[in-house]
Amino acid sequence: MNAQEVVAKIEKIESLPTIPPILKKILSVIEDPKVSLQKITDFVSSDPTLTARILKMVNSPVYGFPGRISSVSHAMVILGLNAVKGLLLGVSVFEIMQKSMIGLWEHSLSAAIFARIIAMKKELQSPEEISIGGLLHDIGKVIYIMAFKDEYMKLIESVESEENFLYEIEKQYFGITHAEVGGIIAKKWNFPLKLVEPIMYHHRPQLAEKFQKETAVVHLSNILALARGVGYSGEIFVPSVNPFAWEILNFKAEEISEIFKEAEEPITTSGEIFLSDE
């Protein structure tokens, strides 16, 4: 299988039989570049389950507004359109993650927490949107599971015997990594470049063109989540921090320790909250 065949199949992702109806509806909304806050609000509000998930997420320790957001329209104002579009996608793939790759949601959630903390420490704009980049950084794995489930699960199983990173094995088998697949699909769904670059380059942050710091944040967040050992992303090794990302974020070792400490409670409580009644 080559990269062109893979891309051709994932470009037709909306027609795959495994895609849940609610995700199909969400994609039809978020891929509209002219969609308004009001249309997104109306769409979410019309689905009680989706509304509950969005409100649960924005009120969780992941986003730092515990118990303060009571309506979808309020969430829209606080988080902004781009963050909510990403959040919609994140909560809609929750079940796919849970059923197809146990632990991927927990890993993604912890990366989102690290991303928000790091973005705030670096005083970057829209830390909630960067946090969504953390939540969706592995969306390419979900796409692979939907499009090539049997082949992809075998690749995951081979990580330990190959003693290699999953994204390296993906490159060898498919010719394209989950990060690149995620970036392609994020572009297709008209996500802003501020989300596309962190998703596409979270393993190679030096390739980001316009949002290098945001991409470096998601890169580091993924590694810290792997190092913390939350959930399971298919990787059994923790990669080194890319020197480019390390340089532009310019953290001292003691600051990384502080980030771990700061993330501990949100990681523990948000997992318990979100998984409690699912």
CSV table of C-alpha atoms in Angstrom, one decimal:
chain,number,residue,atom,x,y,z
A,1,MET,CA,0.0,0.0,0.0
A,2,ASN,CA,1.3,3.4,-0.8
A,3,ALA,CA,0.6,6.9,0.5
A,4,GLN,CA,-1.5,7.9,-2.5
A,5,GLU,CA,-3.9,4.9,-2.0
A,6,VAL,CA,-4.1,5.7,1.7
A,7,VAL,CA,-4.9,9.4,1.1
A,8,ALA,CA,-7.5,8.5,-1.6
A,9,LYS,CA,-9.3,6.3,0.9
A,10,ILE,CA,-9.2,8.7,3.8
A,11,GLU,CA,-10.5,11.5,1.5
A,12,LYS,CA,-13.7,9.5,1.3
A,13,ILE,CA,-13.9,9.0,5.1
A,14,GLU,CA,-17.4,10.4,5.3
A,15,SER,CA,-18.7,7.5,3.2
A,16,LEU,CA,-17.1,4.8,5.2
A,17,PRO,CA,-19.7,2.4,6.7
A,18,THR,CA,-18.0,2.5,10.2
A,19,ILE,CA,-18.5,6.3,10.7
A,20,PRO,CA,-21.1,7.0,13.3
A,21,PRO,CA,-24.2,9.0,12.1
A,22,ILE,CA,-23.5,11.8,14.6
A,23,LEU,CA,-19.9,12.2,13.4
A,24,LYS,CA,-21.2,12.4,9.8
A,25,LYS,CA,-23.6,15.2,10.9
A,26,ILE,CA,-20.9,17.0,12.7
A,27,LEU,CA,-18.5,16.9,9.8
A,28,SER,CA,-21.2,18.3,7.5
A,29,VAL,CA,-21.4,21.3,9.9
A,30,ILE,CA,-17.8,22.0,10.7
A,31,GLU,CA,-16.4,21.6,7.2
A,32,ASP,CA,-18.5,24.6,6.1
A,33,PRO,CA,-16.1,27.5,6.2
A,34,LYS,CA,-18.9,30.0,6.5
A,35,VAL,CA,-20.6,28.3,9.5
A,36,SER,CA,-21.6,30.7,12.2
A,37,LEU,CA,-21.5,30.5,16.0
A,38,GLN,CA,-25.3,30.5,16.0
A,39,LYS,CA,-25.5,27.5,13.6
A,40,ILE,CA,-23.0,25.5,15.7
A,41,THR,CA,-24.9,26.4,18.9
A,42,ASP,CA,-28.2,25.4,17.3
A,43,PHE,CA,-26.7,22.1,16.1
A,44,VAL,CA,-25.2,21.1,19.4
A,45,SER,CA,-28.3,22.2,21.4
A,46,SER,CA,-30.5,20.0,19.2
A,47,ASP,CA,-28.7,16.9,20.5
A,48,PRO,CA,-28.9,16.3,24.2
A,49,THR,CA,-26.1,13.8,24.3
A,50,LEU,CA,-23.8,16.1,22.4
A,51,THR,CA,-24.8,19.1,24.6
A,52,ALA,CA,-24.0,17.1,27.8
A,53,ARG,CA,-20.6,16.0,26.5
A,54,ILE,CA,-19.6,19.5,25.4
A,55,LEU,CA,-20.7,21.0,28.7
A,56,LYS,CA,-19.0,18.3,30.7
A,57,MET,CA,-15.7,18.9,28.8
A,58,VAL,CA,-15.7,22.6,29.1
A,59,ASN,CA,-16.6,22.4,32.8
A,60,SER,CA,-13.9,19.8,33.5
A,61,PRO,CA,-10.4,20.7,34.8
A,62,VAL,CA,-9.1,20.4,31.3
A,63,TYR,CA,-10.2,23.9,30.4
A,64,GLY,CA,-10.1,25.6,33.8
A,65,PHE,CA,-13.8,26.6,33.9
A,66,PRO,CA,-15.1,24.1,36.5
A,67,GLY,CA,-18.8,24.6,37.1
A,68,ARG,CA,-18.9,28.0,35.4
A,69,ILE,CA,-20.4,27.2,31.9
A,70,SER,CA,-24.1,26.3,31.8
A,71,SER,CA,-25.0,26.6,28.2
A,72,VAL,CA,-23.7,25.8,24.8
A,73,SER,CA,-23.9,29.5,23.8
A,74,HIS,CA,-21.8,30.4,26.8
A,75,ALA,CA,-19.2,27.8,25.8
A,76,MET,CA,-19.1,29.3,22.3
A,77,VAL,CA,-18.4,32.8,23.7
A,78,ILE,CA,-15.7,31.6,26.1
A,79,LEU,CA,-13.9,29.1,23.8
A,80,GLY,CA,-14.5,30.6,20.4
A,81,LEU,CA,-15.7,29.0,17.2
A,82,ASN,CA,-12.5,27.1,16.2
A,83,ALA,CA,-12.0,25.6,19.7
A,84,VAL,CA,-15.7,24.5,19.8
A,85,LYS,CA,-15.4,22.9,16.3
A,86,GLY,CA,-12.4,21.0,17.5
A,87,LEU,CA,-14.1,20.1,20.7
A,88,LEU,CA,-17.1,18.8,18.8
A,89,LEU,CA,-14.9,16.5,16.8
A,90,GLY,CA,-13.0,15.4,19.9
A,91,VAL,CA,-16.1,14.4,21.9
A,92,SER,CA,-17.7,12.8,18.8
A,93,VAL,CA,-14.7,10.4,18.3
A,94,PHE,CA,-14.7,9.6,22.0
A,95,GLU,CA,-16.7,6.4,21.5
A,96,ILE,CA,-14.6,5.3,18.5
A,97,MET,CA,-11.4,5.8,20.6
A,98,GLN,CA,-13.0,3.8,23.5
A,99,LYS,CA,-14.2,0.9,21.4
A,100,SER,CA,-11.3,0.7,19.0
A,101,MET,CA,-8.2,1.7,20.9
A,102,ILE,CA,-8.5,1.5,24.7
A,103,GLY,CA,-6.6,4.3,26.4
A,104,LEU,CA,-6.3,6.7,23.4
A,105,TRP,CA,-8.9,9.1,24.8
A,106,GLU,CA,-7.1,9.3,28.2
A,107,HIS,CA,-3.8,9.9,26.4
A,108,SER,CA,-5.4,12.6,24.3
A,109,LEU,CA,-7.1,14.2,27.3
A,110,SER,CA,-3.8,14.4,29.2
A,111,ALA,CA,-2.1,15.9,26.1
A,112,ALA,CA,-4.8,18.6,26.0
A,113,ILE,CA,-4.2,19.4,29.7
A,114,PHE,CA,-0.5,19.7,29.2
A,115,ALA,CA,-1.0,21.8,26.1
A,116,ARG,CA,-3.2,24.3,27.9
A,117,ILE,CA,-0.8,24.6,30.9
A,118,ILE,CA,2.2,25.1,28.6
A,119,ALA,CA,0.4,27.6,26.3
A,120,MET,CA,-0.6,29.7,29.4
A,121,LYS,CA,3.0,29.6,30.8
A,122,LYS,CA,4.2,30.9,27.4
A,123,GLU,CA,1.4,33.4,27.3
A,124,LEU,CA,0.3,32.3,23.9
A,125,GLN,CA,-3.0,33.5,22.5
A,126,SER,CA,-6.1,31.2,22.7
A,127,PRO,CA,-4.7,28.5,25.0
A,128,GLU,CA,-8.0,26.7,24.8
A,129,GLU,CA,-7.6,26.3,21.0
A,130,ILE,CA,-4.0,25.0,21.5
A,131,SER,CA,-5.5,22.6,24.0
A,132,ILE,CA,-7.8,21.3,21.3
A,133,GLY,CA,-4.7,20.7,19.2
A,134,GLY,CA,-3.5,18.5,22.1
A,135,LEU,CA,-6.9,16.7,22.2
A,136,LEU,CA,-6.9,16.0,18.5
A,137,HIS,CA,-3.2,15.5,17.8
A,138,ASP,CA,-3.8,11.7,17.3
A,139,ILE,CA,-7.0,12.1,15.3
A,140,GLY,CA,-5.1,10.4,12.4
A,141,LYS,CA,-5.0,7.2,14.5
A,142,VAL,CA,-8.8,7.3,14.7
A,143,ILE,CA,-8.9,7.8,10.9
A,144,TYR,CA,-6.6,4.8,10.4
A,145,ILE,CA,-8.8,2.7,12.7
A,146,MET,CA,-11.9,3.7,10.7
A,147,ALA,CA,-10.3,3.1,7.3
A,148,PHE,CA,-7.8,0.2,7.9
A,149,LYS,CA,-8.7,-1.3,11.2
A,150,ASP,CA,-7.2,-4.8,10.8
A,151,GLU,CA,-4.0,-3.6,9.2
A,152,TYR,CA,-3.6,-0.8,11.8
A,153,MET,CA,-4.2,-3.0,14.8
A,154,LYS,CA,-1.5,-5.4,13.6
A,155,LEU,CA,0.9,-2.4,13.3
A,156,ILE,CA,0.1,-1.4,16.9
A,157,GLU,CA,0.7,-5.0,18.0
A,158,SER,CA,4.1,-5.0,16.2
A,159,VAL,CA,5.5,-1.9,18.1
A,160,GLU,CA,7.0,-4.0,20.9
A,161,SER,CA,8.5,-6.7,18.6
A,162,GLU,CA,9.8,-4.1,16.2
A,163,GLU,CA,11.2,-2.0,19.0
A,164,ASN,CA,10.2,1.1,17.1
A,165,PHE,CA,7.9,4.1,17.3
A,166,LEU,CA,4.4,3.5,15.9
A,167,TYR,CA,4.7,6.5,13.5
A,168,GLU,CA,7.9,5.0,12.1
A,169,ILE,CA,6.1,1.7,11.5
A,170,GLU,CA,3.2,3.6,9.9
A,171,LYS,CA,5.6,5.3,7.5
A,172,GLN,CA,7.1,2.0,6.5
A,173,TYR,CA,3.7,0.3,5.9
A,174,PHE,CA,1.4,3.0,4.7
A,175,GLY,CA,4.0,5.5,3.5
A,176,ILE,CA,2.4,8.2,5.6
A,177,THR,CA,2.1,8.7,9.4
A,178,HIS,CA,-1.0,9.2,11.5
A,179,ALA,CA,0.2,12.8,12.0
A,180,GLU,CA,0.1,13.5,8.3
A,181,VAL,CA,-3.2,11.7,7.9
A,182,GLY,CA,-4.6,13.8,10.8
A,183,GLY,CA,-3.3,17.0,9.1
A,184,ILE,CA,-4.8,16.1,5.8
A,185,ILE,CA,-8.2,15.4,7.3
A,186,ALA,CA,-8.1,18.5,9.4
A,187,LYS,CA,-7.5,20.5,6.2
A,188,LYS,CA,-10.3,18.7,4.5
A,189,TRP,CA,-12.6,19.7,7.3
A,190,ASN,CA,-11.6,23.3,7.0
A,191,PHE,CA,-9.9,23.5,10.4
A,192,PRO,CA,-7.7,26.7,10.8
A,193,LEU,CA,-4.0,26.4,10.1
A,194,LYS,CA,-3.5,27.0,13.8
A,195,LEU,CA,-4.9,23.5,14.4
A,196,VAL,CA,-3.8,21.8,11.2
A,197,GLU,CA,0.0,22.5,11.8
A,198,PRO,CA,0.1,21.1,15.3
A,199,ILE,CA,-1.8,18.0,14.3
A,200,MET,CA,0.3,17.4,11.1
A,201,TYR,CA,3.7,18.2,12.6
A,202,HIS,CA,3.4,17.1,16.3
A,203,HIS,CA,6.3,14.6,15.6
A,204,ARG,CA,8.2,17.1,13.4
A,205,PRO,CA,7.6,20.5,14.8
A,206,GLN,CA,10.5,22.1,12.9
A,207,LEU,CA,8.3,21.7,9.7
A,208,ALA,CA,5.6,24.1,10.9
A,209,GLU,CA,5.6,27.3,9.0
A,210,LYS,CA,3.2,29.8,10.6
A,211,PHE,CA,2.4,28.3,14.0
A,212,GLN,CA,5.7,27.0,15.2
A,213,LYS,CA,5.2,27.7,18.9
A,214,GLU,CA,1.7,26.2,19.0
A,215,THR,CA,3.1,23.1,17.2
A,216,ALA,CA,6.0,22.9,19.6
A,217,VAL,CA,3.5,23.0,22.5
A,218,VAL,CA,1.5,20.1,21.2
A,219,HIS,CA,4.7,18.2,20.4
A,220,LEU,CA,6.0,18.6,24.0
A,221,SER,CA,2.5,17.9,25.4
A,222,ASN,CA,2.3,14.6,23.6
A,223,ILE,CA,5.7,13.6,25.0
A,224,LEU,CA,4.9,14.7,28.5
A,225,ALA,CA,1.6,12.7,28.3
A,226,LEU,CA,3.6,9.7,27.2
A,227,ALA,CA,6.1,10.2,30.0
A,228,ARG,CA,3.4,10.6,32.6
A,229,GLY,CA,2.0,7.2,31.3
A,230,VAL,CA,-1.7,8.2,31.0
A,231,GLY,CA,-3.8,6.0,28.8
A,232,TYR,CA,-2.3,4.3,25.8
A,233,SER,CA,-1.5,5.8,22.4
A,234,GLY,CA,0.0,2.7,20.8
A,235,GLU,CA,3.6,3.8,21.7
A,236,ILE,CA,5.6,2.0,24.3
A,237,PHE,CA,8.6,4.3,24.1
A,238,VAL,CA,8.9,8.0,25.0
A,239,PRO,CA,10.5,10.0,22.2
A,240,SER,CA,13.1,12.7,22.8
A,241,VAL,CA,11.9,16.3,22.7
A,242,ASN,CA,12.8,17.8,19.3
A,243,PRO,CA,15.7,20.3,19.7
A,244,PHE,CA,13.8,22.9,17.6
A,245,ALA,CA,10.8,22.7,19.9
A,246,TRP,CA,13.0,22.7,23.0
A,247,GLU,CA,14.8,25.8,21.8
A,248,ILE,CA,11.7,27.9,20.9
A,249,LEU,CA,9.8,27.0,24.1
A,250,ASN,CA,13.0,27.6,26.1
A,251,PHE,CA,12.0,25.8,29.3
A,252,LYS,CA,14.3,25.0,32.2
A,253,ALA,CA,14.3,21.5,33.7
A,254,GLU,CA,12.6,22.8,36.9
A,255,GLU,CA,9.8,24.4,34.9
A,256,ILE,CA,9.0,21.0,33.3
A,257,SER,CA,8.8,19.6,36.9
A,258,GLU,CA,6.3,22.4,37.7
A,259,ILE,CA,4.2,21.6,34.6
A,260,PHE,CA,4.0,17.9,35.7
A,261,LYS,CA,2.9,19.0,39.2
A,262,GLU,CA,0.3,21.5,37.8
A,263,ALA,CA,-1.1,18.8,35.4
A,264,GLU,CA,-1.5,16.1,38.0
A,265,GLU,CA,-4.8,17.1,39.5
A,266,PRO,CA,-6.6,17.9,36.2
A,267,ILE,CA,-5.3,14.7,34.7
A,268,THR,CA,-6.7,12.6,37.6
A,269,THR,CA,-10.0,14.4,38.1
A,270,SER,CA,-10.9,15.0,34.4
A,271,GLY,CA,-10.5,11.3,33.6
A,272,GLU,CA,-12.7,10.3,36.5
A,273,ILE,CA,-15.3,13.0,35.6
A,274,PHE,CA,-15.5,12.3,31.9
A,275,LEU,CA,-15.5,8.5,32.1
A,276,SER,CA,-17.8,8.2,35.1
A,277,ASP,CA,-21.1,7.9,33.4
A,278,GLU,CA,-20.2,6.9,29.8
